[in-house]
Amino acid sequence: MGKTYEGGVPLAEVVRSGFVEGGHRGSVVVLDATGAPLAAAGDVTAPIFPRSASKPMQTIGMLRAGLPLTDPADLALVSASHAGEDFHLARVGALLDRAGLDASALHCPPDLPAGVAAREAVLRAGGGPSRVQMNCSGKHSGMLLTCEAAGWPRDGYWRPEHPLQQRLRATVEEFTGEPTAAVGVDGCGAPVLAVSLTGLAGAYLRLVDAEPGSAPRRVADAMRAHPEIVGGTQADDTRLMRGVPGLLAKVGAEGVFAVGLPGVGAVALKIDDGADRARMPVLVSALRRLGVDAPVLTEYAEAPLFGGGLPVGAIRPLW
């Protein structure tokens, strides 16, 4: 049996009214521009599920298998964990129309939009969950288009043994430089592959350093050119890519975040309890170790904590 994730170390504290009431443990690795480790905390060599932080690599695998998309905005959508805003849903619908399919072809489960504003709008209008609204519907639409282009069956396109998923697994292993340690079922029903945080950070560095025009660079450039499609109007990865020129960023469920910046380095982290609120303060601390600075990082350096509707404390990085 391979090495299992040992868990992380204290990375952030929760301070309310000057009193430390809790904290978050996790692991984080920082690579320099050459890919060498610059700093690390916790267990960064054992496998974890990167969840949606794997999506850029999956999109690369789809392109190599024949995904017939040339519009960078479409590639950003295939790589996205979108918020279910109107412009996201319209683009997903257009991809399905292109393949002559409707939402019933998607294997991702019906869901409400991930974005708070979009979700509230659906509920106010009397709507409910749908497959297109699920935040991975862009990826699943890309998978269906890839199967059509490659001549693979659409039936079971999400199963690990399907030729599509075998191709995507090989791509993830290529870019992380690691064999898959475990295969799980992601929230959207597609496979999720276990790799280390060090491998994940290295993959993001390879994406941003790839040759212009290559499949990896096309994906990285598309995401950076259309950050609002990757996440949503107010998503953390969207705002980071807007605020730090050249940065490639992608969140993953269960407290995962990965970023790469050409000529600077890369970061991958996991908050062990899956808390989103701790990710950004820890990521900012890691980026500052690479000498990255921008106003958006100051905004994210601490996550505000509220009491009675007023700020009374913050989630602060310890690392």
Coordinates of N, CA and C in Angstrom, one line a residue, residues 52 55-56 59 74-83 88 134-139 223 226-231 237 250:
S52 N -11.5 19.8 -8.3 CA -11.5 20.6 -9.5 C -10.3 21.3 -9.9
K55 N -8.9 20.2 -13.3 CA -9.6 20.5 -14.5 C -8.7 21.0 -15.7
P56 N -7.8 21.9 -15.4 CA -7.0 22.3 -16.6 C -6.3 21.2 -17.3
T59 N -8.7 19.3 -19.4 CA -9.0 20.0 -20.7 C -7.9 19.7 -21.7
D74 N -14.6 29.1 -24.5 CA -15.1 27.7 -24.4 C -14.1 26.8 -23.6
L75 N -12.8 27.0 -23.9 CA -11.8 26.2 -23.2 C -11.8 26.6 -21.7
A76 N -12.1 27.9 -21.4 CA -12.2 28.3 -20.0 C -13.3 27.6 -19.4
L77 N -14.5 27.5 -20.1 CA -15.7 26.9 -19.5 C -15.4 25.4 -19.2
V78 N -14.8 24.7 -20.1 CA -14.5 23.3 -19.9 C -13.6 23.1 -18.7
S79 N -12.8 24.1 -18.4 CA -11.9 24.0 -17.2 C -12.5 24.6 -16.0
A80 N -13.7 25.0 -16.0 CA -14.3 25.8 -15.0 C -15.0 25.0 -13.9
S81 N -15.2 25.7 -12.7 CA -16.2 25.3 -11.7 C -17.1 26.6 -11.6
H82 N -18.0 26.7 -12.6 CA -18.7 27.9 -12.8 C -19.7 28.2 -11.7
A83 N -20.1 29.4 -11.6 CA -21.1 29.9 -10.6 C -22.5 29.7 -11.0
H88 N -22.7 31.8 -18.0 CA -22.2 30.4 -17.9 C -23.2 29.4 -18.6
M134 N -25.2 22.7 -12.6 CA -24.1 22.1 -11.8 C -22.8 22.7 -12.2
N135 N -21.9 23.0 -11.3 CA -20.7 23.8 -11.6 C -19.7 23.1 -12.5
C136 N -19.9 21.8 -12.7 CA -19.0 21.0 -13.6 C -19.6 20.7 -15.0
S137 N -20.7 21.4 -15.3 CA -21.4 21.1 -16.6 C -20.6 21.5 -17.8
G138 N -19.7 22.5 -17.7 CA -18.8 22.8 -18.8 C -17.8 21.7 -19.1
K139 N -17.3 21.1 -18.0 CA -16.3 20.0 -18.2 C -17.0 18.8 -18.8
M223 N -7.9 30.4 -19.6 CA -8.4 30.6 -18.3 C -8.0 32.0 -17.8
H226 N -10.2 34.6 -19.5 CA -11.6 34.6 -19.2 C -11.8 34.1 -17.8
P227 N -11.2 34.8 -16.8 CA -11.3 34.4 -15.4 C -12.8 34.3 -14.9
E228 N -13.7 35.2 -15.4 CA -15.0 35.2 -14.9 C -15.8 33.9 -15.3
I229 N -15.3 33.3 -16.4 CA -15.9 32.0 -16.8 C -15.4 30.9 -16.0
V230 N -14.1 30.9 -15.5 CA -13.5 29.9 -14.7 C -14.2 29.7 -13.4
G231 N -14.6 30.8 -12.8 CA -15.3 30.7 -11.5 C -16.6 31.4 -11.5
D237 N -10.9 32.4 -7.4 CA -9.9 32.2 -8.4 C -10.0 33.3 -9.5
K250 N -6.9 28.0 -9.8 CA -8.1 27.2 -9.8 C -8.3 26.6 -8.4

